Amino acid sequence: MELLTAPFEPARRAPPTAIWRPLVGVSLAMLAAVGMGRVLAGPGGLAGEIGLAVQGTALHGGFIAQGLVLALDGHGAWRPAVLRVTGTLLAGFLLSRLSPWGGLALLAVPVVLRRECRGFPVLARIGALGPTRRRHVVIGLAAGVFLGAHLLVTSSRTFGYSVSVPSLAGYATALAYDVGANALSAEWLFRGALFSHWWRRGGFWGAAGTATALSLTRYLLDPALPPTAEARAGALFYLAALSLVGALLRAWSGSLVPGYLAAIAFFAAYRTLVVG
């Protein structure tokens, strides 16, 4: 219980730094790229596919870049690392728009990000480095499987939604998106950089609650969220639970990996749910 009430590294107080300039710069670049992607996506066709790929890259690459800037307090040679990660994201998103199985290229993003982390030992403070014990992996996967199974049972019995995988290629691509972009960027920014930052300066529940609120805001703005009111409410409930579980796993294990695996397991179930 002390773990959940005491701040992480309570005696450590980072000095003021020039963090706001690179953070604002990254955020503006992210918004500009999203806007450019929307313009390209408007007419449709090949330009539209490229526009959608640019939007996906801007969103998830921007989250990873923001998390890296926050974790490094704006210092260090983070720009080349961001360029390599976003380049891998762009390639994956482009291939996903051009080929049924092309999205599997997104599976390379966690590998590239992990390799880039080795150049910044301080990232251990956000749970991005260091070994993960087998029991942490097992508990993380079990938590995600439980939430995913609960979602499927509740949705099928309460709302009559069906569970199926109409297309193996579509399901594999969607899961690769979760592994290489959706779950990865959310864990990195919300449970990694932001949660760790606030936990160092306050208690667990305040940090977890704030990180969860920001994570839900990200999904509320996502056009892929189910359109019906009851489906949106249900999705947000489970996403909030997933975020809190991720924060608990991060605090317990000291690593982002268990929460990341929980998210992947949950979305693996969520992608089989047919709403409507």
PDB file of N, CA and C in Angstrom, residues 193-247:
ATOM      1  N   ALA A 193       6.223   8.292 -19.713  1.00  0.00           N
ATOM      2  CA  ALA A 193       6.748   9.634 -19.428  1.00  0.00           C
ATOM      3  C   ALA A 193       5.866  10.422 -18.464  1.00  0.00           C
ATOM      4  N   LEU A 194       4.560  10.499 -18.730  1.00  0.00           N
ATOM      5  CA  LEU A 194       3.696  11.360 -17.911  1.00  0.00           C
ATOM      6  C   LEU A 194       3.452  10.766 -16.530  1.00  0.00           C
ATOM      7  N   PHE A 195       3.036   9.514 -16.464  1.00  0.00           N
ATOM      8  CA  PHE A 195       2.784   8.902 -15.163  1.00  0.00           C
ATOM      9  C   PHE A 195       4.035   8.917 -14.297  1.00  0.00           C
ATOM     10  N   SER A 196       5.175   8.543 -14.868  1.00  0.00           N
ATOM     11  CA  SER A 196       6.418   8.519 -14.093  1.00  0.00           C
ATOM     12  C   SER A 196       6.792   9.911 -13.603  1.00  0.00           C
ATOM     13  N   HIS A 197       6.593  10.908 -14.452  1.00  0.00           N
ATOM     14  CA  HIS A 197       6.913  12.290 -14.073  1.00  0.00           C
ATOM     15  C   HIS A 197       6.068  12.738 -12.880  1.00  0.00           C
ATOM     16  N   TRP A 198       4.763  12.495 -12.961  1.00  0.00           N
ATOM     17  CA  TRP A 198       3.886  12.946 -11.876  1.00  0.00           C
ATOM     18  C   TRP A 198       4.049  12.089 -10.631  1.00  0.00           C
ATOM     19  N   TRP A 199       4.335  10.823 -10.800  1.00  0.00           N
ATOM     20  CA  TRP A 199       4.534   9.949  -9.649  1.00  0.00           C
ATOM     21  C   TRP A 199       5.769  10.361  -8.857  1.00  0.00           C
ATOM     22  N   ARG A 200       6.803  10.822  -9.540  1.00  0.00           N
ATOM     23  CA  ARG A 200       8.009  11.286  -8.842  1.00  0.00           C
ATOM     24  C   ARG A 200       7.709  12.489  -7.960  1.00  0.00           C
ATOM     25  N   ARG A 201       6.678  13.255  -8.288  1.00  0.00           N
ATOM     26  CA  ARG A 201       6.416  14.505  -7.585  1.00  0.00           C
ATOM     27  C   ARG A 201       5.177  14.451  -6.695  1.00  0.00           C
ATOM     28  N   GLY A 202       4.454  13.348  -6.731  1.00  0.00           N
ATOM     29  CA  GLY A 202       3.246  13.242  -5.927  1.00  0.00           C
ATOM     30  C   GLY A 202       2.921  11.798  -5.646  1.00  0.00           C
ATOM     31  N   GLY A 203       1.656  11.517  -5.352  1.00  0.00           N
ATOM     32  CA  GLY A 203       1.234  10.158  -5.042  1.00  0.00           C
ATOM     33  C   GLY A 203       0.838   9.382  -6.276  1.00  0.00           C
ATOM     34  N   PHE A 204       0.677   8.087  -6.084  1.00  0.00           N
ATOM     35  CA  PHE A 204       0.347   7.198  -7.189  1.00  0.00           C
ATOM     36  C   PHE A 204      -1.002   7.537  -7.800  1.00  0.00           C
ATOM     37  N   TRP A 205      -2.039   7.677  -6.984  1.00  0.00           N
ATOM     38  CA  TRP A 205      -3.392   7.790  -7.518  1.00  0.00           C
ATOM     39  C   TRP A 205      -3.602   9.081  -8.297  1.00  0.00           C
ATOM     40  N   GLY A 206      -3.006  10.164  -7.841  1.00  0.00           N
ATOM     41  CA  GLY A 206      -3.113  11.409  -8.607  1.00  0.00           C
ATOM     42  C   GLY A 206      -2.437  11.276  -9.963  1.00  0.00           C
ATOM     43  N   ALA A 207      -1.253  10.665  -9.991  1.00  0.00           N
ATOM     44  CA  ALA A 207      -0.533  10.473 -11.247  1.00  0.00           C
ATOM     45  C   ALA A 207      -1.289   9.529 -12.179  1.00  0.00           C
ATOM     46  N   ALA A 208      -1.789   8.418 -11.631  1.00  0.00           N
ATOM     47  CA  ALA A 208      -2.514   7.446 -12.448  1.00  0.00           C
ATOM     48  C   ALA A 208      -3.821   8.036 -12.974  1.00  0.00           C
ATOM     49  N   GLY A 209      -4.533   8.793 -12.127  1.00  0.00           N
ATOM     50  CA  GLY A 209      -5.793   9.391 -12.550  1.00  0.00           C
ATOM     51  C   GLY A 209      -5.600  10.420 -13.650  1.00  0.00           C
ATOM     52  N   THR A 210      -4.572  11.262 -13.517  1.00  0.00           N
ATOM     53  CA  THR A 210      -4.320  12.285 -14.532  1.00  0.00           C
ATOM     54  C   THR A 210      -3.889  11.654 -15.844  1.00  0.00           C
ATOM     55  N   ALA A 211      -2.991  10.660 -15.781  1.00  0.00           N
ATOM     56  CA  ALA A 211      -2.554   9.977 -16.994  1.00  0.00           C
ATOM     57  C   ALA A 211      -3.720   9.269 -17.680  1.00  0.00           C
ATOM     58  N   THR A 212      -4.624   8.682 -16.886  1.00  0.00           N
ATOM     59  CA  THR A 212      -5.792   8.007 -17.446  1.00  0.00           C
ATOM     60  C   THR A 212      -6.728   8.999 -18.119  1.00  0.00           C
ATOM     61  N   ALA A 213      -6.947  10.151 -17.505  1.00  0.00           N
ATOM     62  CA  ALA A 213      -7.818  11.174 -18.097  1.00  0.00           C
ATOM     63  C   ALA A 213      -7.276  11.640 -19.444  1.00  0.00           C
ATOM     64  N   LEU A 214      -5.974  11.864 -19.534  1.00  0.00           N
ATOM     65  CA  LEU A 214      -5.381  12.288 -20.800  1.00  0.00           C
ATOM     66  C   LEU A 214      -5.446  11.171 -21.836  1.00  0.00           C
ATOM     67  N   SER A 215      -5.262   9.938 -21.393  1.00  0.00           N
ATOM     68  CA  SER A 215      -5.354   8.808 -22.307  1.00  0.00           C
ATOM     69  C   SER A 215      -6.766   8.686 -22.880  1.00  0.00           C
ATOM     70  N   LEU A 216      -7.776   8.880 -22.053  1.00  0.00           N
ATOM     71  CA  LEU A 216      -9.154   8.803 -22.528  1.00  0.00           C
ATOM     72  C   LEU A 216      -9.469   9.944 -23.493  1.00  0.00           C
ATOM     73  N   THR A 217      -8.898  11.111 -23.250  1.00  0.00           N
ATOM     74  CA  THR A 217      -9.090  12.238 -24.176  1.00  0.00           C
ATOM     75  C   THR A 217      -8.562  11.882 -25.552  1.00  0.00           C
ATOM     76  N   ARG A 218      -7.425  11.203 -25.577  1.00  0.00           N
ATOM     77  CA  ARG A 218      -6.864  10.769 -26.860  1.00  0.00           C
ATOM     78  C   ARG A 218      -7.835   9.855 -27.602  1.00  0.00           C
ATOM     79  N   TYR A 219      -8.485   8.924 -26.889  1.00  0.00           N
ATOM     80  CA  TYR A 219      -9.409   8.011 -27.549  1.00  0.00           C
ATOM     81  C   TYR A 219     -10.741   8.680 -27.882  1.00  0.00           C
ATOM     82  N   LEU A 220     -11.163   9.656 -27.093  1.00  0.00           N
ATOM     83  CA  LEU A 220     -12.394  10.384 -27.411  1.00  0.00           C
ATOM     84  C   LEU A 220     -12.284  11.118 -28.740  1.00  0.00           C
ATOM     85  N   LEU A 221     -11.082  11.559 -29.087  1.00  0.00           N
ATOM     86  CA  LEU A 221     -10.854  12.277 -30.334  1.00  0.00           C
ATOM     87  C   LEU A 221     -10.569  11.336 -31.501  1.00  0.00           C
ATOM     88  N   ASP A 222     -10.539  10.041 -31.229  1.00  0.00           N
ATOM     89  CA  ASP A 222     -10.222   9.059 -32.261  1.00  0.00           C
ATOM     90  C   ASP A 222     -11.482   8.722 -33.052  1.00  0.00           C
ATOM     91  N   PRO A 223     -11.492   8.968 -34.377  1.00  0.00           N
ATOM     92  CA  PRO A 223     -12.685   8.644 -35.170  1.00  0.00           C
ATOM     93  C   PRO A 223     -12.979   7.151 -35.238  1.00  0.00           C
ATOM     94  N   ALA A 224     -12.014   6.308 -34.889  1.00  0.00           N
ATOM     95  CA  ALA A 224     -12.231   4.861 -34.928  1.00  0.00           C
ATOM     96  C   ALA A 224     -13.028   4.358 -33.730  1.00  0.00           C
ATOM     97  N   LEU A 225     -13.291   5.227 -32.736  1.00  0.00           N
ATOM     98  CA  LEU A 225     -14.097   4.813 -31.579  1.00  0.00           C
ATOM     99  C   LEU A 225     -15.512   4.471 -32.058  1.00  0.00           C
ATOM    100  N   PRO A 226     -16.142   3.421 -31.499  1.00  0.00           N
ATOM    101  CA  PRO A 226     -17.484   3.033 -31.960  1.00  0.00           C
ATOM    102  C   PRO A 226     -18.456   4.209 -31.958  1.00  0.00           C
ATOM    103  N   PRO A 227     -19.336   4.297 -32.958  1.00  0.00           N
ATOM    104  CA  PRO A 227     -20.201   5.471 -33.102  1.00  0.00           C
ATOM    105  C   PRO A 227     -21.376   5.533 -32.131  1.00  0.00           C
ATOM    106  N   THR A 228     -21.930   4.387 -31.719  1.00  0.00           N
ATOM    107  CA  THR A 228     -23.105   4.410 -30.860  1.00  0.00           C
ATOM    108  C   THR A 228     -22.738   4.805 -29.437  1.00  0.00           C
ATOM    109  N   ALA A 229     -23.699   5.429 -28.746  1.00  0.00           N
ATOM    110  CA  ALA A 229     -23.429   5.971 -27.416  1.00  0.00           C
ATOM    111  C   ALA A 229     -23.050   4.869 -26.425  1.00  0.00           C
ATOM    112  N   GLU A 230     -23.817   3.755 -26.447  1.00  0.00           N
ATOM    113  CA  GLU A 230     -23.524   2.700 -25.465  1.00  0.00           C
ATOM    114  C   GLU A 230     -22.180   2.030 -25.758  1.00  0.00           C
ATOM    115  N   ALA A 231     -21.844   1.906 -27.046  1.00  0.00           N
ATOM    116  CA  ALA A 231     -20.564   1.292 -27.388  1.00  0.00           C
ATOM    117  C   ALA A 231     -19.407   2.201 -26.998  1.00  0.00           C
ATOM    118  N   ARG A 232     -19.566   3.513 -27.206  1.00  0.00           N
ATOM    119  CA  ARG A 232     -18.513   4.458 -26.821  1.00  0.00           C
ATOM    120  C   ARG A 232     -18.317   4.453 -25.314  1.00  0.00           C
ATOM    121  N   ALA A 233     -19.441   4.451 -24.567  1.00  0.00           N
ATOM    122  CA  ALA A 233     -19.351   4.439 -23.105  1.00  0.00           C
ATOM    123  C   ALA A 233     -18.658   3.166 -22.615  1.00  0.00           C
ATOM    124  N   GLY A 234     -19.022   2.032 -23.205  1.00  0.00           N
ATOM    125  CA  GLY A 234     -18.383   0.781 -22.812  1.00  0.00           C
ATOM    126  C   GLY A 234     -16.899   0.759 -23.147  1.00  0.00           C
ATOM    127  N   ALA A 235     -16.565   1.256 -24.343  1.00  0.00           N
ATOM    128  CA  ALA A 235     -15.159   1.283 -24.744  1.00  0.00           C
ATOM    129  C   ALA A 235     -14.341   2.162 -23.811  1.00  0.00           C
ATOM    130  N   LEU A 236     -14.882   3.320 -23.440  1.00  0.00           N
ATOM    131  CA  LEU A 236     -14.157   4.225 -22.554  1.00  0.00           C
ATOM    132  C   LEU A 236     -13.997   3.632 -21.158  1.00  0.00           C
ATOM    133  N   PHE A 237     -15.001   2.897 -20.703  1.00  0.00           N
ATOM    134  CA  PHE A 237     -14.888   2.241 -19.393  1.00  0.00           C
ATOM    135  C   PHE A 237     -13.720   1.251 -19.392  1.00  0.00           C
ATOM    136  N   TYR A 238     -13.657   0.418 -20.416  1.00  0.00           N
ATOM    137  CA  TYR A 238     -12.590  -0.585 -20.457  1.00  0.00           C
ATOM    138  C   TYR A 238     -11.229   0.055 -20.723  1.00  0.00           C
ATOM    139  N   LEU A 239     -11.195   1.116 -21.506  1.00  0.00           N
ATOM    140  CA  LEU A 239      -9.931   1.805 -21.747  1.00  0.00           C
ATOM    141  C   LEU A 239      -9.424   2.480 -20.473  1.00  0.00           C
ATOM    142  N   ALA A 240     -10.361   3.006 -19.659  1.00  0.00           N
ATOM    143  CA  ALA A 240      -9.963   3.584 -18.370  1.00  0.00           C
ATOM    144  C   ALA A 240      -9.415   2.499 -17.449  1.00  0.00           C
ATOM    145  N   ALA A 241     -10.102   1.358 -17.418  1.00  0.00           N
ATOM    146  CA  ALA A 241      -9.618   0.243 -16.597  1.00  0.00           C
ATOM    147  C   ALA A 241      -8.251  -0.226 -17.075  1.00  0.00           C
ATOM    148  N   LEU A 242      -8.073  -0.287 -18.396  1.00  0.00           N
ATOM    149  CA  LEU A 242      -6.790  -0.716 -18.953  1.00  0.00           C
ATOM    150  C   LEU A 242      -5.676   0.257 -18.581  1.00  0.00           C
ATOM    151  N   SER A 243      -5.977   1.551 -18.598  1.00  0.00           N
ATOM    152  CA  SER A 243      -4.979   2.553 -18.239  1.00  0.00           C
ATOM    153  C   SER A 243      -4.581   2.444 -16.774  1.00  0.00           C
ATOM    154  N   LEU A 244      -5.556   2.261 -15.891  1.00  0.00           N
ATOM    155  CA  LEU A 244      -5.237   2.121 -14.470  1.00  0.00           C
ATOM    156  C   LEU A 244      -4.454   0.838 -14.197  1.00  0.00           C
ATOM    157  N   VAL A 245      -4.823  -0.235 -14.889  1.00  0.00           N
ATOM    158  CA  VAL A 245      -4.069  -1.481 -14.745  1.00  0.00           C
ATOM    159  C   VAL A 245      -2.638  -1.289 -15.223  1.00  0.00           C
ATOM    160  N   GLY A 246      -2.466  -0.539 -16.321  1.00  0.00           N
ATOM    161  CA  GLY A 246      -1.133  -0.261 -16.824  1.00  0.00           C
ATOM    162  C   GLY A 246      -0.293   0.509 -15.825  1.00  0.00           C
ATOM    163  N   ALA A 247      -0.917   1.486 -15.158  1.00  0.00           N
ATOM    164  CA  ALA A 247      -0.194   2.258 -14.144  1.00  0.00           C
ATOM    165  C   ALA A 247       0.190   1.379 -12.957  1.00  0.00           C
TER     166      ALA A 247
END
